[in-house]
PDB file of C-alpha atoms in Angstrom:
ATOM      1  CA  UNK A   1      86.318 179.207  69.045  1.00  0.00           C
ATOM      2  CA  UNK A   2      85.856 177.340  65.759  1.00  0.00           C
ATOM      3  CA  UNK A   3      82.526 178.932  64.902  1.00  0.00           C
ATOM      4  CA  UNK A   4      80.723 182.047  66.026  1.00  0.00           C
ATOM      5  CA  UNK A   5      77.549 179.967  66.197  1.00  0.00           C
ATOM      6  CA  UNK A   6      78.092 177.574  69.066  1.00  0.00           C
ATOM      7  CA  UNK A   7      76.343 174.195  68.909  1.00  0.00           C
ATOM      8  CA  UNK A   8      74.280 172.584  71.621  1.00  0.00           C
ATOM      9  CA  UNK A   9      77.223 170.520  72.781  1.00  0.00           C
ATOM     10  CA  UNK A  10      75.707 168.254  75.450  1.00  0.00           C
ATOM     11  CA  UNK A  11      73.685 166.063  73.015  1.00  0.00           C
ATOM     12  CA  UNK A  12      76.994 165.088  71.375  1.00  0.00           C
ATOM     13  CA  UNK A  13      78.702 164.046  74.618  1.00  0.00           C
ATOM     14  CA  UNK A  14      79.133 160.581  76.122  1.00  0.00           C
ATOM     15  CA  UNK A  15      79.750 161.552  79.755  1.00  0.00           C
ATOM     16  CA  UNK A  16      82.440 158.990  80.584  1.00  0.00           C
ATOM     17  CA  UNK A  17      83.756 157.439  83.789  1.00  0.00           C
ATOM     18  CA  UNK A  18      86.319 154.691  83.169  1.00  0.00           C
ATOM     19  CA  UNK A  19      88.372 155.240  86.296  1.00  0.00           C
ATOM     20  CA  UNK A  20      88.908 151.736  87.674  1.00  0.00           C
ATOM     21  CA  UNK A  21      88.737 153.060  91.233  1.00  0.00           C
ATOM     22  CA  UNK A  22      85.425 154.873  90.844  1.00  0.00           C
ATOM     23  CA  UNK A  23      82.645 153.492  93.024  1.00  0.00           C
ATOM     24  CA  UNK A  24      78.881 153.779  93.331  1.00  0.00           C
ATOM     25  CA  UNK A  25      78.772 157.406  94.430  1.00  0.00           C
ATOM     26  CA  UNK A  26      80.767 158.669  91.466  1.00  0.00           C
ATOM     27  CA  UNK A  27      78.789 156.553  88.999  1.00  0.00           C
ATOM     28  CA  UNK A  28      75.506 157.795  90.449  1.00  0.00           C
ATOM     29  CA  UNK A  29      76.736 161.384  90.256  1.00  0.00           C
ATOM     30  CA  UNK A  30      77.814 160.836  86.635  1.00  0.00           C
ATOM     31  CA  UNK A  31      74.307 159.680  85.727  1.00  0.00           C
ATOM     32  CA  UNK A  32      72.649 162.588  87.502  1.00  0.00           C
ATOM     33  CA  UNK A  33      74.963 165.049  85.744  1.00  0.00           C
ATOM     34  CA  UNK A  34      74.305 163.496  82.330  1.00  0.00           C
ATOM     35  CA  UNK A  35      70.577 163.808  82.885  1.00  0.00           C
ATOM     36  CA  UNK A  36      70.819 167.369  84.185  1.00  0.00           C
ATOM     37  CA  UNK A  37      73.089 168.519  81.363  1.00  0.00           C
ATOM     38  CA  UNK A  38      71.289 166.647  78.571  1.00  0.00           C
ATOM     39  CA  UNK A  39      74.180 164.416  77.487  1.00  0.00           C
ATOM     40  CA  UNK A  40      73.736 161.769  74.817  1.00  0.00           C
ATOM     41  CA  UNK A  41      74.906 158.962  77.088  1.00  0.00           C
ATOM     42  CA  UNK A  42      76.958 157.903  80.048  1.00  0.00           C
ATOM     43  CA  UNK A  43      79.779 155.426  79.462  1.00  0.00           C
ATOM     44  CA  UNK A  44      80.717 153.184  82.390  1.00  0.00           C
ATOM     45  CA  UNK A  45      82.323 149.813  83.018  1.00  0.00           C
ATOM     46  CA  UNK A  46      80.025 146.745  82.748  1.00  0.00           C
ATOM     47  CA  UNK A  47      80.059 146.413  86.543  1.00  0.00           C
ATOM     48  CA  UNK A  48      78.112 149.664  86.838  1.00  0.00           C
ATOM     49  CA  UNK A  49      75.551 149.138  84.054  1.00  0.00           C
ATOM     50  CA  UNK A  50      72.712 148.090  86.426  1.00  0.00           C
ATOM     51  CA  UNK A  51      73.240 151.168  88.596  1.00  0.00           C
ATOM     52  CA  UNK A  52      73.356 153.458  85.561  1.00  0.00           C
ATOM     53  CA  UNK A  53      70.280 151.818  84.039  1.00  0.00           C
ATOM     54  CA  UNK A  54      68.355 152.266  87.268  1.00  0.00           C
ATOM     55  CA  UNK A  55      69.525 155.849  87.726  1.00  0.00           C
ATOM     56  CA  UNK A  56      68.653 156.800  84.141  1.00  0.00           C
ATOM     57  CA  UNK A  57      65.388 154.868  83.891  1.00  0.00           C
ATOM     58  CA  UNK A  58      62.978 156.903  81.728  1.00  0.00           C
ATOM     59  CA  UNK A  59      65.692 159.537  81.288  1.00  0.00           C
ATOM     60  CA  UNK A  60      67.090 160.711  77.955  1.00  0.00           C
ATOM     61  CA  UNK A  61      70.777 159.685  78.252  1.00  0.00           C
ATOM     62  CA  UNK A  62      71.677 156.245  76.942  1.00  0.00           C
ATOM     63  CA  UNK A  63      73.611 153.747  79.043  1.00  0.00           C
ATOM     64  CA  UNK A  64      76.804 152.830  77.200  1.00  0.00           C
ATOM     65  CA  UNK A  65      79.428 150.382  78.364  1.00  0.00           C
ATOM     66  CA  UNK A  66      82.724 149.003  77.083  1.00  0.00           C
ATOM     67  CA  UNK A  67      83.275 145.461  75.808  1.00  0.00           C
ATOM     68  CA  UNK A  68      86.678 143.772  75.505  1.00  0.00           C
ATOM     69  CA  UNK A  69      88.121 146.979  76.892  1.00  0.00           C
ATOM     70  CA  UNK A  70      90.736 148.266  76.477  1.00  0.00           C
ATOM     71  CA  UNK A  71      92.837 145.611  74.719  1.00  0.00           C
ATOM     72  CA  UNK A  72      90.293 143.825  72.545  1.00  0.00           C
ATOM     73  CA  UNK A  73      92.291 140.665  73.249  1.00  0.00           C
ATOM     74  CA  UNK A  74      89.600 138.737  75.092  1.00  0.00           C
ATOM     75  CA  UNK A  75      88.290 135.582  73.432  1.00  0.00           C
ATOM     76  CA  UNK A  76      85.355 136.022  71.068  1.00  0.00           C
ATOM     77  CA  UNK A  77      83.160 133.921  73.344  1.00  0.00           C
ATOM     78  CA  UNK A  78      83.910 136.146  76.339  1.00  0.00           C
ATOM     79  CA  UNK A  79      83.252 139.323  74.354  1.00  0.00           C
ATOM     80  CA  UNK A  80      79.924 137.983  73.061  1.00  0.00           C
ATOM     81  CA  UNK A  81      78.890 136.981  76.569  1.00  0.00           C
ATOM     82  CA  UNK A  82      80.010 140.328  77.987  1.00  0.00           C
ATOM     83  CA  UNK A  83      77.946 142.146  75.354  1.00  0.00           C
ATOM     84  CA  UNK A  84      74.816 140.045  75.887  1.00  0.00           C
ATOM     85  CA  UNK A  85      75.089 140.318  79.665  1.00  0.00           C
ATOM     86  CA  UNK A  86      75.533 144.080  79.501  1.00  0.00           C
ATOM     87  CA  UNK A  87      72.383 144.434  77.419  1.00  0.00           C
ATOM     88  CA  UNK A  88      70.469 142.129  79.770  1.00  0.00           C
ATOM     89  CA  UNK A  89      71.544 144.364  82.650  1.00  0.00           C
ATOM     90  CA  UNK A  90      70.396 147.563  80.957  1.00  0.00           C
ATOM     91  CA  UNK A  91      73.063 148.772  78.518  1.00  0.00           C
ATOM     92  CA  UNK A  92      71.645 150.421  75.410  1.00  0.00           C
ATOM     93  CA  UNK A  93      74.953 151.075  73.602  1.00  0.00           C
ATOM     94  CA  UNK A  94      78.154 149.012  73.478  1.00  0.00           C
ATOM     95  CA  UNK A  95      81.654 150.317  72.723  1.00  0.00           C
ATOM     96  CA  UNK A  96      83.552 147.215  71.541  1.00  0.00           C
ATOM     97  CA  UNK A  97      87.320 147.063  71.077  1.00  0.00           C
ATOM     98  CA  UNK A  98      88.149 145.045  67.963  1.00  0.00           C
ATOM     99  CA  UNK A  99      90.798 142.323  67.988  1.00  0.00           C
ATOM    100  CA  UNK A 100      93.864 144.366  67.021  1.00  0.00           C
ATOM    101  CA  UNK A 101      96.239 141.401  66.939  1.00  0.00           C
ATOM    102  CA  UNK A 102      94.101 139.611  64.365  1.00  0.00           C
ATOM    103  CA  UNK A 103      93.880 142.762  62.270  1.00  0.00           C
ATOM    104  CA  UNK A 104      97.646 143.293  62.360  1.00  0.00           C
ATOM    105  CA  UNK A 105      98.398 139.711  61.297  1.00  0.00           C
ATOM    106  CA  UNK A 106      95.865 139.740  58.479  1.00  0.00           C
ATOM    107  CA  UNK A 107      93.117 137.647  60.058  1.00  0.00           C
ATOM    108  CA  UNK A 108      90.426 139.975  58.751  1.00  0.00           C
ATOM    109  CA  UNK A 109      87.851 137.170  58.645  1.00  0.00           C
ATOM    110  CA  UNK A 110      88.342 136.555  62.361  1.00  0.00           C
ATOM    111  CA  UNK A 111      87.868 140.247  63.139  1.00  0.00           C
ATOM    112  CA  UNK A 112      84.704 140.308  61.024  1.00  0.00           C
ATOM    113  CA  UNK A 113      83.202 137.116  62.469  1.00  0.00           C
ATOM    114  CA  UNK A 114      83.793 138.278  66.045  1.00  0.00           C
ATOM    115  CA  UNK A 115      82.353 141.748  65.522  1.00  0.00           C
ATOM    116  CA  UNK A 116      79.359 140.494  63.542  1.00  0.00           C
ATOM    117  CA  UNK A 117      78.578 137.938  66.263  1.00  0.00           C
ATOM    118  CA  UNK A 118      78.706 140.644  68.929  1.00  0.00           C
ATOM    119  CA  UNK A 119      76.394 142.884  66.891  1.00  0.00           C
ATOM    120  CA  UNK A 120      73.947 139.988  66.537  1.00  0.00           C
ATOM    121  CA  UNK A 121      74.169 138.965  70.196  1.00  0.00           C
ATOM    122  CA  UNK A 122      73.746 142.507  71.480  1.00  0.00           C
ATOM    123  CA  UNK A 123      70.677 143.638  69.608  1.00  0.00           C
ATOM    124  CA  UNK A 124      71.671 147.173  70.597  1.00  0.00           C
ATOM    125  CA  UNK A 125      73.874 149.731  68.791  1.00  0.00           C
ATOM    126  CA  UNK A 126      77.547 148.733  68.728  1.00  0.00           C
ATOM    127  CA  UNK A 127      80.364 151.247  68.387  1.00  0.00           C
ATOM    128  CA  UNK A 128      83.516 149.607  67.007  1.00  0.00           C
ATOM    129  CA  UNK A 129      86.632 150.906  68.791  1.00  0.00           C
ATOM    130  CA  UNK A 130      89.346 150.876  66.108  1.00  0.00           C
ATOM    131  CA  UNK A 131      92.303 152.222  68.143  1.00  0.00           C
ATOM    132  CA  UNK A 132      93.631 154.377  65.312  1.00  0.00           C
ATOM    133  CA  UNK A 133      96.860 155.511  67.061  1.00  0.00           C
ATOM    134  CA  UNK A 134      98.169 151.942  66.698  1.00  0.00           C
ATOM    135  CA  UNK A 135      97.151 151.308  63.074  1.00  0.00           C
ATOM    136  CA  UNK A 136      98.690 152.060  59.694  1.00  0.00           C
ATOM    137  CA  UNK A 137      96.605 153.799  57.035  1.00  0.00           C
ATOM    138  CA  UNK A 138      96.028 150.460  55.283  1.00  0.00           C
ATOM    139  CA  UNK A 139      94.957 148.821  58.542  1.00  0.00           C
ATOM    140  CA  UNK A 140      92.528 151.642  59.297  1.00  0.00           C
ATOM    141  CA  UNK A 141      90.991 151.171  55.856  1.00  0.00           C
ATOM    142  CA  UNK A 142      90.617 147.449  56.520  1.00  0.00           C
ATOM    143  CA  UNK A 143      89.157 148.015  59.967  1.00  0.00           C
ATOM    144  CA  UNK A 144      86.539 150.453  58.678  1.00  0.00           C
ATOM    145  CA  UNK A 145      85.473 148.075  55.892  1.00  0.00           C
ATOM    146  CA  UNK A 146      85.192 145.169  58.349  1.00  0.00           C
ATOM    147  CA  UNK A 147      83.198 147.191  60.866  1.00  0.00           C
ATOM    148  CA  UNK A 148      80.765 148.397  58.223  1.00  0.00           C
ATOM    149  CA  UNK A 149      80.294 144.858  56.889  1.00  0.00           C
ATOM    150  CA  UNK A 150      79.705 143.588  60.430  1.00  0.00           C
ATOM    151  CA  UNK A 151      76.808 145.992  60.897  1.00  0.00           C
ATOM    152  CA  UNK A 152      78.110 148.306  63.604  1.00  0.00           C
ATOM    153  CA  UNK A 153      76.189 151.488  64.321  1.00  0.00           C
ATOM    154  CA  UNK A 154      79.190 153.773  64.876  1.00  0.00           C
ATOM    155  CA  UNK A 155      82.961 153.958  64.388  1.00  0.00           C
ATOM    156  CA  UNK A 156      85.008 155.063  67.394  1.00  0.00           C
ATOM    157  CA  UNK A 157      88.534 156.418  67.021  1.00  0.00           C
ATOM    158  CA  UNK A 158      90.047 154.679  70.026  1.00  0.00           C
ATOM    159  CA  UNK A 159      89.985 153.859  73.705  1.00  0.00           C
ATOM    160  CA  UNK A 160      92.039 156.894  74.674  1.00  0.00           C
ATOM    161  CA  UNK A 161      94.561 154.530  76.282  1.00  0.00           C
ATOM    162  CA  UNK A 162      96.910 154.568  73.259  1.00  0.00           C
ATOM    163  CA  UNK A 163      96.965 158.300  72.724  1.00  0.00           C
ATOM    164  CA  UNK A 164      94.611 161.230  72.194  1.00  0.00           C
ATOM    165  CA  UNK A 165      92.258 161.564  69.272  1.00  0.00           C
ATOM    166  CA  UNK A 166      93.169 163.935  66.438  1.00  0.00           C
ATOM    167  CA  UNK A 167      91.096 165.899  63.966  1.00  0.00           C
ATOM    168  CA  UNK A 168      92.865 164.009  61.165  1.00  0.00           C
ATOM    169  CA  UNK A 169      91.658 160.675  62.580  1.00  0.00           C
ATOM    170  CA  UNK A 170      88.047 161.838  62.524  1.00  0.00           C
ATOM    171  CA  UNK A 171      88.447 163.121  58.970  1.00  0.00           C
ATOM    172  CA  UNK A 172      89.986 159.783  57.984  1.00  0.00           C
ATOM    173  CA  UNK A 173      87.000 157.834  59.328  1.00  0.00           C
ATOM    174  CA  UNK A 174      84.512 160.169  57.667  1.00  0.00           C
ATOM    175  CA  UNK A 175      86.308 159.769  54.345  1.00  0.00           C
ATOM    176  CA  UNK A 176      86.642 155.988  54.529  1.00  0.00           C
ATOM    177  CA  UNK A 177      83.036 155.486  55.626  1.00  0.00           C
ATOM    178  CA  UNK A 178      81.834 158.036  53.056  1.00  0.00           C
ATOM    179  CA  UNK A 179      79.730 159.644  55.749  1.00  0.00           C
ATOM    180  CA  UNK A 180      77.467 156.582  55.970  1.00  0.00           C
ATOM    181  CA  UNK A 181      77.905 156.015  59.710  1.00  0.00           C
ATOM    182  CA  UNK A 182      78.290 158.155  62.847  1.00  0.00           C
ATOM    183  CA  UNK A 183      81.778 158.768  64.213  1.00  0.00           C
ATOM    184  CA  UNK A 184      82.685 158.885  67.901  1.00  0.00           C
ATOM    185  CA  UNK A 185      85.904 160.643  68.898  1.00  0.00           C
ATOM    186  CA  UNK A 186      87.498 159.774  72.230  1.00  0.00           C
ATOM    187  CA  UNK A 187      90.747 160.429  74.059  1.00  0.00           C
ATOM    188  CA  UNK A 188      92.121 163.697  75.390  1.00  0.00           C
ATOM    189  CA  UNK A 189      89.072 165.896  74.712  1.00  0.00           C
ATOM    190  CA  UNK A 190      89.633 168.481  77.426  1.00  0.00           C
ATOM    191  CA  UNK A 191      88.835 171.848  75.840  1.00  0.00           C
ATOM    192  CA  UNK A 192      85.824 173.368  74.129  1.00  0.00           C
ATOM    193  CA  UNK A 193      87.822 174.505  71.118  1.00  0.00           C
ATOM    194  CA  UNK A 194      89.132 170.995  70.485  1.00  0.00           C
ATOM    195  CA  UNK A 195      85.657 169.519  70.927  1.00  0.00           C
ATOM    196  CA  UNK A 196      84.263 171.937  68.359  1.00  0.00           C
ATOM    197  CA  UNK A 197      87.093 171.127  65.946  1.00  0.00           C
ATOM    198  CA  UNK A 198      86.255 167.419  66.190  1.00  0.00           C
ATOM    199  CA  UNK A 199      82.569 168.082  65.560  1.00  0.00           C
ATOM    200  CA  UNK A 200      83.426 170.300  62.594  1.00  0.00           C
ATOM    201  CA  UNK A 201      85.585 167.474  61.213  1.00  0.00           C
ATOM    202  CA  UNK A 202      82.576 165.147  61.232  1.00  0.00           C
ATOM    203  CA  UNK A 203      82.401 163.550  64.674  1.00  0.00           C
ATOM    204  CA  UNK A 204      78.862 163.117  65.963  1.00  0.00           C
ATOM    205  CA  UNK A 205      79.729 161.844  69.457  1.00  0.00           C
ATOM    206  CA  UNK A 206      82.540 162.824  71.789  1.00  0.00           C
ATOM    207  CA  UNK A 207      83.603 160.541  74.626  1.00  0.00           C
ATOM    208  CA  UNK A 208      85.048 162.572  77.467  1.00  0.00           C
ATOM    209  CA  UNK A 209      85.471 162.621  81.216  1.00  0.00           C
ATOM    210  CA  UNK A 210      85.825 166.424  81.054  1.00  0.00           C
ATOM    211  CA  UNK A 211      82.176 167.129  80.330  1.00  0.00           C
ATOM    212  CA  UNK A 212      81.814 169.694  83.097  1.00  0.00           C
ATOM    213  CA  UNK A 213      84.795 171.683  81.810  1.00  0.00           C
ATOM    214  CA  UNK A 214      83.531 171.694  78.228  1.00  0.00           C
ATOM    215  CA  UNK A 215      80.031 172.803  79.178  1.00  0.00           C
ATOM    216  CA  UNK A 216      81.372 175.465  81.528  1.00  0.00           C
ATOM    217  CA  UNK A 217      83.541 176.852  78.719  1.00  0.00           C
ATOM    218  CA  UNK A 218      80.542 176.777  76.400  1.00  0.00           C
ATOM    219  CA  UNK A 219      78.414 178.717  78.867  1.00  0.00           C
ATOM    220  CA  UNK A 220      81.142 181.334  79.286  1.00  0.00           C
ATOM    221  CA  UNK A 221      81.490 181.667  75.510  1.00  0.00           C
ATOM    222  CA  UNK A 222      77.776 182.112  74.832  1.00  0.00           C
TER     223      UNK A 222
END
């Protein structure tokens, strides 16, 4: 264990279900678990936002969903619409994949304009998914600067679809943002020790589908 003093882990967790085959029963169970365990949020596909919003009405966990996920290669108009619709249907946080192709080819203005428009259209906190496993150090620096300028509420390491998060990635985002914005780590968070390492590195949110395992380990370690 990273520290002898164990944190209250649940308030840092986005209890996540992005299995494309998951239906109503699993989404409903996810919401009930998040409420029972005291998680920060659930994270579900846009299709399931109304169900999650209804299930968590007047409950503490936020309803997060993913926009332009996982590729980020949707048109800007579609991503703006998807964000606005999700909020209209009850989402209170949006995890938005940036346009990686534009970033790689140097169209930083396009990345900024798209992200800023989504932030404006949403009117709810936006987490910018930067997909760090695919980016060079210079590209990460550019992506962080763009996201901050666009007014996002949080920087997210990645979708988890391009590789697991690392402690170094979290430290990189903390350094580049100078600690001015929350950091969400996501991808391959399956053990309590790793979760605690990410929090110690500066992450404030952890996106994971292994919430039950982490909290069970925490209870056994207390």
